[in-house]
Amino acid sequence: MKIGILKETQKGEKRIAISPNVAKLLISKGFELLIEEDAGKNSSYKNSDYCDIQVAVEKRGVVFKEADVLVKINPFDDEDLKMVHKGQVLVSQLYYKSSPELIEAIAAKGATAFSLDAIPRISRAQDMDVLSSQSNLAGYKAVILGANEMTKIFPLMMTAAGTITPSKVLIYGVGVAGLQAIATAKRLGAVVEATDIRTETKEQAESLGAKFISVENKGEESEGGYAKEASEDYAYRQKEAVNKSLFQADLVITTANIPGRKAPVLITEEQVSQMKNGAVIIDLAAAQGGNCEVSIMSKTIVKNGVKVIGTTIAPESVSTNASELFAKNIYNFLMHLTENNQFKWDLEEEITDETLIVKDGTIRKK
């Protein structure tokens, strides 16, 4: 089986789906690999890093023509699909629930497609979970970005000129990104608080040193490992409980996303107007509409002295590490799906069933 590694074309993307280390692992398992020239350049991987381990470096068109499996991070676009041919297997994040046109276009080509973002959140799939591996880096980078944008430092500092009190950090969402943000902010010396609709995350937040802001739970819980949309009553009560901490915070990081839906608004424009002058909000859900009502993707908005930064802090900002983790996720996924270098097509198995969106031109999931 020939695996083709494509250069990412999405604006701002610097990662690559397969790193040289993981390419070497795949070759050791008997797979042949082709890579588009300069595909790893923005992750500090040279063409020679792949050539040295017997990966063929080719033009983009050659990779599309010769590969049995095409691997990307981001969804295949219209230009990609022009070169896809019948029988090829596509592996990438497809976001199929919100991209029906893409799925129909793949099916029309007679191709097969696996969606990496559809990997179920079960224990045996943890080492394949690209959302978790990349969110972990996003949580770390959100704190670093916040530190750079703030006009204060994080830790308590005692000097001859006086004592600097530690900054207060508030984290919305105690998932993978939120937990890493808590850990990073605590290591830097901040006083950290966190809140989440899922009360089962309280223990995790507190284990990392954050104070968990509790709201009486009346049936709100996680759904498939993700937070589900809160009821209006719960959202109102959570807002009231968190307001005191929000209005005192120096840095706020929001991480709440619901797969396939618009991100929930957790901080309204009115709340922003009551925050401290000089406070910073890093909205990691900006690409899905934002957890803060005033945030705009890839823009910094200053509202009543509060700086609101809309971003995904997509891990392309640390593309070398992000690519290595993503590549290992794909390696584990391919090892799970194949036997003797061929796909097993076990449609009764949960991971295969959930991620196989199109098979030989037939749409399985919508």
CSV table of C-alpha atoms in Angstrom, one decimal:
chain,number,residue,atom,x,y,z
A,1,MET,CA,0.0,0.0,0.0
A,2,LYS,CA,1.3,3.4,-1.0
A,3,ILE,CA,0.6,6.3,1.4
A,4,GLY,CA,0.8,9.8,-0.1
A,5,ILE,CA,1.6,12.7,2.3
A,6,LEU,CA,0.2,16.0,1.0
A,7,LYS,CA,1.3,19.6,1.7
A,8,GLU,CA,-1.3,21.6,3.6
A,9,THR,CA,-2.7,24.4,1.5
A,10,GLN,CA,-5.1,26.0,4.1
A,11,LYS,CA,-4.0,29.6,4.8
A,12,GLY,CA,-1.8,29.8,7.9
A,13,GLU,CA,-1.3,26.1,8.2
A,14,LYS,CA,2.3,25.0,8.9
A,15,ARG,CA,1.8,21.4,10.1
A,16,ILE,CA,2.3,18.2,8.1
A,17,ALA,CA,0.4,15.0,8.6
A,18,ILE,CA,3.3,12.6,8.8
A,19,SER,CA,6.7,13.5,10.4
A,20,PRO,CA,9.9,11.8,9.4
A,21,ASN,CA,10.0,9.8,12.6
A,22,VAL,CA,6.5,8.4,12.0
A,23,ALA,CA,7.3,7.9,8.2
A,24,LYS,CA,10.2,5.7,9.3
A,25,LEU,CA,7.8,3.7,11.5
A,26,LEU,CA,5.4,3.2,8.7
A,27,ILE,CA,8.1,2.1,6.3
A,28,SER,CA,9.3,-0.4,8.9
A,29,LYS,CA,5.8,-1.9,8.8
A,30,GLY,CA,6.0,-2.5,5.1
A,31,PHE,CA,4.2,0.6,3.7
A,32,GLU,CA,5.6,2.6,0.8
A,33,LEU,CA,5.5,6.4,1.3
A,34,LEU,CA,5.4,9.4,-1.1
A,35,ILE,CA,5.5,13.0,0.0
A,36,GLU,CA,4.8,16.2,-1.8
A,37,GLU,CA,8.0,18.3,-2.1
A,38,ASP,CA,8.5,20.9,0.6
A,39,ALA,CA,5.4,19.6,2.5
A,40,GLY,CA,7.3,19.6,5.8
A,41,LYS,CA,9.2,22.9,5.3
A,42,ASN,CA,7.0,24.9,7.7
A,43,SER,CA,7.5,22.3,10.4
A,44,SER,CA,11.3,22.5,10.0
A,45,TYR,CA,11.4,19.2,8.1
A,46,LYS,CA,13.6,19.2,5.0
A,47,ASN,CA,13.0,17.1,1.9
A,48,SER,CA,16.2,15.3,2.7
A,49,ASP,CA,14.8,14.2,6.1
A,50,TYR,CA,12.3,12.1,4.1
A,51,CYS,CA,14.7,11.1,1.3
A,52,ASP,CA,17.1,9.7,3.9
A,53,ILE,CA,14.5,7.2,5.1
A,54,GLN,CA,13.4,6.1,1.7
A,55,VAL,CA,10.3,8.3,1.3
A,56,ALA,CA,9.9,9.4,-2.4
A,57,VAL,CA,9.7,13.2,-2.7
A,58,GLU,CA,7.4,14.0,-5.6
A,59,LYS,CA,5.4,16.8,-7.3
A,60,ARG,CA,1.8,17.2,-6.0
A,61,GLY,CA,0.3,15.6,-9.1
A,62,VAL,CA,2.4,12.5,-8.8
A,63,VAL,CA,1.4,11.9,-5.2
A,64,PHE,CA,-2.2,12.1,-6.1
A,65,LYS,CA,-1.7,9.8,-9.1
A,66,GLU,CA,0.3,7.1,-7.4
A,67,ALA,CA,-0.9,6.9,-3.8
A,68,ASP,CA,-3.5,4.4,-2.6
A,69,VAL,CA,-4.0,6.4,0.5
A,70,LEU,CA,-3.9,10.2,0.7
A,71,VAL,CA,-3.2,11.8,4.1
A,72,LYS,CA,-3.8,15.4,5.1
A,73,ILE,CA,-4.6,17.3,8.3
A,74,ASN,CA,-7.2,19.7,6.9
A,75,PRO,CA,-10.2,18.8,4.7
A,76,PHE,CA,-9.6,18.1,1.0
A,77,ASP,CA,-10.6,21.2,-1.1
A,78,ASP,CA,-12.0,21.5,-4.6
A,79,GLU,CA,-8.6,21.6,-6.2
A,80,ASP,CA,-7.6,18.4,-4.3
A,81,LEU,CA,-10.7,16.6,-5.4
A,82,LYS,CA,-10.0,17.3,-9.1
A,83,MET,CA,-7.0,15.0,-8.7
A,84,VAL,CA,-8.6,12.3,-6.5
A,85,HIS,CA,-9.5,9.1,-8.4
A,86,LYS,CA,-11.8,6.2,-7.9
A,87,GLY,CA,-10.8,3.7,-5.3
A,88,GLN,CA,-8.4,6.0,-3.4
A,89,VAL,CA,-8.7,6.3,0.4
A,90,LEU,CA,-8.7,9.8,1.9
A,91,VAL,CA,-7.7,10.3,5.5
A,92,SER,CA,-8.0,13.8,7.1
A,93,GLN,CA,-10.2,15.9,9.3
A,94,LEU,CA,-13.4,16.2,7.3
A,95,TYR,CA,-15.9,17.7,9.8
A,96,TYR,CA,-18.5,15.8,7.8
A,97,LYS,CA,-21.5,16.9,9.9
A,98,SER,CA,-21.0,20.5,8.8
A,99,SER,CA,-19.5,19.8,5.4
A,100,PRO,CA,-22.2,17.8,3.4
A,101,GLU,CA,-21.0,19.3,0.1
A,102,LEU,CA,-17.5,18.0,0.6
A,103,ILE,CA,-18.7,14.5,1.5
A,104,GLU,CA,-21.0,14.4,-1.6
A,105,ALA,CA,-18.0,15.5,-3.8
A,106,ILE,CA,-15.8,12.7,-2.4
A,107,ALA,CA,-18.6,10.2,-3.0
A,108,ALA,CA,-19.0,11.4,-6.5
A,109,LYS,CA,-15.4,10.5,-7.1
A,110,GLY,CA,-15.9,6.9,-6.0
A,111,ALA,CA,-13.4,7.4,-3.3
A,112,THR,CA,-13.3,6.3,0.4
A,113,ALA,CA,-12.9,8.7,3.2
A,114,PHE,CA,-12.0,8.5,6.9
A,115,SER,CA,-12.6,11.5,9.1
A,116,LEU,CA,-10.1,11.9,11.9
A,117,ASP,CA,-12.2,14.3,13.9
A,118,ALA,CA,-14.9,11.6,14.2
A,119,ILE,CA,-12.7,9.2,16.2
A,120,PRO,CA,-14.8,8.2,19.2
A,121,ARG,CA,-13.7,9.3,22.7
A,122,ILE,CA,-13.2,5.9,24.1
A,123,SER,CA,-10.2,4.6,26.1
A,124,ARG,CA,-8.8,2.4,23.3
A,125,ALA,CA,-8.9,5.2,20.8
A,126,GLN,CA,-7.0,7.7,23.0
A,127,ASP,CA,-3.7,7.3,21.1
A,128,MET,CA,-5.6,8.1,17.8
A,129,ASP,CA,-7.4,11.2,19.1
A,130,VAL,CA,-6.1,14.1,17.0
A,131,LEU,CA,-8.5,16.6,18.7
A,132,SER,CA,-7.0,15.8,22.1
A,133,SER,CA,-3.3,15.9,21.0
A,134,GLN,CA,-3.7,19.2,19.2
A,135,SER,CA,-6.0,20.7,21.9
A,136,ASN,CA,-3.3,20.0,24.5
A,137,LEU,CA,-0.9,22.2,22.6
A,138,ALA,CA,-3.6,24.9,22.1
A,139,GLY,CA,-4.2,25.1,25.9
A,140,TYR,CA,-0.5,25.7,26.5
A,141,LYS,CA,-0.1,28.3,23.7
A,142,ALA,CA,-3.2,30.2,24.9
A,143,VAL,CA,-1.5,30.9,28.3
A,144,ILE,CA,1.7,31.9,26.5
A,145,LEU,CA,-0.2,34.2,24.2
A,146,GLY,CA,-2.1,35.6,27.2
A,147,ALA,CA,1.1,36.3,29.1
A,148,ASN,CA,2.5,38.2,26.1
A,149,GLU,CA,-0.6,40.3,25.8
A,150,MET,CA,-1.1,41.1,29.4
A,151,THR,CA,0.5,44.1,31.1
A,152,LYS,CA,1.2,42.1,34.2
A,153,ILE,CA,3.3,39.1,35.2
A,154,PHE,CA,1.8,35.8,36.5
A,155,PRO,CA,3.7,35.0,39.7
A,156,LEU,CA,3.9,36.6,43.1
A,157,MET,CA,7.2,38.5,43.2
A,158,MET,CA,8.7,40.1,46.3
A,159,THR,CA,11.2,42.8,45.5
A,160,ALA,CA,12.9,45.6,47.4
A,161,ALA,CA,10.6,48.0,45.7
A,162,GLY,CA,7.5,46.2,46.8
A,163,THR,CA,5.4,43.0,46.4
A,164,ILE,CA,3.7,42.1,43.1
A,165,THR,CA,0.6,40.1,43.6
A,166,PRO,CA,-0.1,37.1,41.3
A,167,SER,CA,-2.4,37.4,38.3
A,168,LYS,CA,-5.8,35.9,38.3
A,169,VAL,CA,-6.6,33.5,35.5
A,170,LEU,CA,-10.1,32.1,34.7
A,171,ILE,CA,-10.5,29.1,32.4
A,172,TYR,CA,-13.9,28.2,30.8
A,173,GLY,CA,-14.0,24.6,29.8
A,174,VAL,CA,-12.1,21.8,31.6
A,175,GLY,CA,-11.4,19.6,28.6
A,176,VAL,CA,-8.0,18.8,27.2
A,177,ALA,CA,-7.2,22.4,26.3
A,178,GLY,CA,-8.5,23.7,29.5
A,179,LEU,CA,-6.6,21.3,31.7
A,180,GLN,CA,-3.3,22.1,29.9
A,181,ALA,CA,-4.1,25.9,30.3
A,182,ILE,CA,-4.7,25.3,34.0
A,183,ALA,CA,-1.4,23.4,34.4
A,184,THR,CA,0.6,26.0,32.4
A,185,ALA,CA,-0.9,29.0,34.2
A,186,LYS,CA,-0.2,27.4,37.6
A,187,ARG,CA,3.4,26.6,36.7
A,188,LEU,CA,3.8,30.2,35.8
A,189,GLY,CA,2.6,31.2,39.3
A,190,ALA,CA,-1.0,32.5,38.6
A,191,VAL,CA,-4.0,32.0,40.8
A,192,VAL,CA,-6.3,29.9,38.6
A,193,GLU,CA,-10.0,29.3,38.7
A,194,ALA,CA,-12.0,27.1,36.2
A,195,THR,CA,-15.6,26.3,35.4
A,196,ASP,CA,-17.3,23.7,33.2
A,197,ILE,CA,-20.8,22.5,32.6
A,198,ARG,CA,-19.5,19.0,33.3
A,199,THR,CA,-19.3,18.6,37.1
A,200,GLU,CA,-17.3,15.4,36.6
A,201,THR,CA,-14.4,17.7,35.6
A,202,LYS,CA,-14.2,19.3,39.1
A,203,GLU,CA,-11.8,16.8,40.5
A,204,GLN,CA,-9.5,17.1,37.4
A,205,ALA,CA,-9.3,20.9,37.7
A,206,GLU,CA,-8.7,20.8,41.4
A,207,SER,CA,-5.9,18.1,41.0
A,208,LEU,CA,-4.0,20.7,38.9
A,209,GLY,CA,-4.4,23.4,41.5
A,210,ALA,CA,-7.4,25.3,40.2
A,211,LYS,CA,-10.4,26.4,42.2
A,212,PHE,CA,-13.5,25.0,40.5
A,213,ILE,CA,-16.5,27.3,40.3
A,214,SER,CA,-19.4,25.0,41.0
A,215,VAL,CA,-23.0,25.4,39.8
A,216,GLU,CA,-25.7,23.1,41.1
A,217,ASN,CA,-26.1,20.4,38.5
A,218,LYS,CA,-29.6,19.4,37.4
A,219,GLY,CA,-28.9,16.9,34.6
A,220,GLU,CA,-26.2,18.7,32.7
A,221,GLU,CA,-23.4,16.3,31.8
A,222,SER,CA,-21.0,15.3,29.0
A,223,GLU,CA,-22.1,13.6,25.8
A,224,GLY,CA,-19.6,11.3,24.2
A,225,GLY,CA,-16.7,12.9,26.1
A,226,TYR,CA,-17.7,16.4,25.0
A,227,ALA,CA,-19.7,19.0,26.8
A,228,LYS,CA,-23.3,19.2,25.4
A,229,GLU,CA,-25.3,22.4,25.0
A,230,ALA,CA,-26.4,23.8,28.3
A,231,SER,CA,-30.0,24.6,29.2
A,232,GLU,CA,-30.9,28.3,29.4
A,233,ASP,CA,-31.5,27.9,33.1
A,234,TYR,CA,-28.1,26.3,33.7
A,235,ALA,CA,-26.3,28.9,31.5
A,236,TYR,CA,-27.9,31.7,33.5
A,237,ARG,CA,-26.9,30.2,36.8
A,238,GLN,CA,-23.4,29.5,35.6
A,239,LYS,CA,-23.0,33.1,34.4
A,240,GLU,CA,-24.1,34.4,37.8
A,241,ALA,CA,-21.7,32.1,39.7
A,242,VAL,CA,-18.7,33.0,37.5
A,243,ASN,CA,-19.3,36.8,37.3
A,244,LYS,CA,-17.3,37.7,40.4
A,245,SER,CA,-14.3,35.8,39.2
A,246,LEU,CA,-14.7,37.0,35.6
A,247,PHE,CA,-14.8,40.7,36.7
A,248,GLN,CA,-11.6,40.2,38.8
A,249,ALA,CA,-9.6,38.2,36.2
A,250,ASP,CA,-6.5,39.4,34.5
A,251,LEU,CA,-6.6,36.7,31.9
A,252,VAL,CA,-9.6,34.6,30.7
A,253,ILE,CA,-9.3,31.6,28.4
A,254,THR,CA,-12.4,30.1,26.8
A,255,THR,CA,-12.2,26.6,25.3
A,256,ALA,CA,-15.8,25.4,25.0
A,257,ASN,CA,-16.8,23.7,21.7
A,258,ILE,CA,-19.7,21.4,20.8
A,259,PRO,CA,-18.9,19.2,17.8
A,260,GLY,CA,-20.9,20.1,14.7
A,261,ARG,CA,-22.5,23.1,16.3
A,262,LYS,CA,-21.8,26.8,16.9
A,263,ALA,CA,-19.8,27.4,20.0
A,264,PRO,CA,-21.8,28.5,23.1
A,265,VAL,CA,-21.6,32.1,24.1
A,266,LEU,CA,-20.3,32.1,27.7
A,267,ILE,CA,-19.2,35.8,28.0
A,268,THR,CA,-21.6,38.5,26.7
A,269,GLU,CA,-20.7,42.0,25.6
A,270,GLU,CA,-22.3,43.3,28.8
A,271,GLN,CA,-20.0,41.1,30.9
A,272,VAL,CA,-17.0,42.3,29.0
A,273,SER,CA,-17.9,45.9,29.8
A,274,GLN,CA,-17.7,45.0,33.5
A,275,MET,CA,-14.3,43.4,33.4
A,276,LYS,CA,-11.1,44.9,34.7
A,277,ASN,CA,-9.4,47.5,32.5
A,278,GLY,CA,-6.4,45.8,30.9
A,279,ALA,CA,-7.9,42.3,31.2
A,280,VAL,CA,-7.3,39.9,28.3
A,281,ILE,CA,-9.6,37.2,26.8
A,282,ILE,CA,-8.2,34.4,24.6
A,283,ASP,CA,-11.2,32.9,22.8
A,284,LEU,CA,-10.1,29.5,21.5
A,285,ALA,CA,-13.6,28.8,20.0
A,286,ALA,CA,-13.5,31.8,17.7
A,287,ALA,CA,-13.5,29.6,14.6
A,288,GLN,CA,-16.9,28.2,15.6
A,289,GLY,CA,-18.5,31.6,16.4
A,290,GLY,CA,-16.7,32.2,19.7
A,291,ASN,CA,-17.4,31.8,23.4
A,292,CYS,CA,-17.2,35.6,23.8
A,293,GLU,CA,-19.9,37.6,22.1
A,294,VAL,CA,-17.5,40.2,20.8
A,295,SER,CA,-14.7,38.0,19.6
A,296,ILE,CA,-13.9,37.7,15.8
A,297,MET,CA,-11.7,35.0,14.4
A,298,SER,CA,-8.0,36.2,13.8
A,299,LYS,CA,-8.7,39.6,15.2
A,300,THR,CA,-8.0,41.5,18.4
A,301,ILE,CA,-10.9,43.6,19.6
A,302,VAL,CA,-10.5,46.1,22.4
A,303,LYS,CA,-13.8,46.7,24.3
A,304,ASN,CA,-13.9,49.1,27.3
A,305,GLY,CA,-10.2,48.5,27.9
A,306,VAL,CA,-10.5,44.7,27.6
A,307,LYS,CA,-8.5,43.0,24.9
A,308,VAL,CA,-10.4,40.1,23.2
A,309,ILE,CA,-8.4,37.9,21.0
A,310,GLY,CA,-10.3,35.5,18.7
A,311,THR,CA,-8.2,32.5,17.7
A,312,THR,CA,-8.0,28.7,17.6
A,313,ILE,CA,-4.3,29.0,18.7
A,314,ALA,CA,-4.2,26.3,16.2
A,315,PRO,CA,-1.2,24.2,16.9
A,316,GLU,CA,0.4,25.4,13.7
A,317,SER,CA,2.1,28.0,15.9
A,318,VAL,CA,4.2,25.0,17.3
A,319,SER,CA,4.1,23.0,14.1
A,320,THR,CA,7.0,20.8,14.8
A,321,ASN,CA,5.5,19.4,18.0
A,322,ALA,CA,2.0,19.4,16.6
A,323,SER,CA,3.0,17.5,13.5
A,324,GLU,CA,4.8,14.9,15.5
A,325,LEU,CA,1.8,14.3,17.7
A,326,PHE,CA,-0.7,14.3,14.8
A,327,ALA,CA,1.5,11.9,12.9
A,328,LYS,CA,1.6,9.5,15.8
A,329,ASN,CA,-2.2,9.7,16.0
A,330,ILE,CA,-2.4,8.8,12.3
A,331,TYR,CA,0.1,6.0,12.7
A,332,ASN,CA,-2.0,4.4,15.5
A,333,PHE,CA,-5.1,4.9,13.5
A,334,LEU,CA,-3.7,3.2,10.4
A,335,MET,CA,-2.3,0.3,12.5
A,336,HIS,CA,-5.8,-0.2,13.9
A,337,LEU,CA,-7.5,-0.1,10.4
A,338,THR,CA,-5.0,-2.4,8.6
A,339,GLU,CA,-3.7,-5.9,8.6
A,340,ASN,CA,-0.7,-7.0,6.5
A,341,ASN,CA,-0.7,-3.5,4.9
A,342,GLN,CA,-4.3,-3.8,3.7
A,343,PHE,CA,-7.5,-2.3,5.2
A,344,LYS,CA,-9.6,-4.8,7.3
A,345,TRP,CA,-12.9,-3.0,6.7
A,346,ASP,CA,-14.4,-4.3,10.0
A,347,LEU,CA,-17.6,-2.2,10.0
A,348,GLU,CA,-18.8,-3.9,13.2
A,349,GLU,CA,-15.9,-2.3,15.1
A,350,GLU,CA,-16.7,1.1,16.7
A,351,ILE,CA,-13.7,3.1,15.6
A,352,THR,CA,-13.9,2.0,12.0
A,353,ASP,CA,-17.6,2.4,11.9
A,354,GLU,CA,-17.6,6.0,13.4
A,355,THR,CA,-14.7,7.3,11.2
A,356,LEU,CA,-15.6,5.7,7.8
A,357,ILE,CA,-17.7,8.4,6.3
A,358,VAL,CA,-17.7,7.3,2.6
A,359,LYS,CA,-16.9,3.8,1.3
A,360,ASP,CA,-16.3,3.3,-2.4
A,361,GLY,CA,-18.5,6.3,-3.3
A,362,THR,CA,-21.3,5.4,-0.9
A,363,ILE,CA,-22.0,7.9,1.9
A,364,ARG,CA,-22.3,6.1,5.3
A,365,LYS,CA,-22.6,9.0,7.7
A,366,LYS,CA,-24.3,12.4,7.5
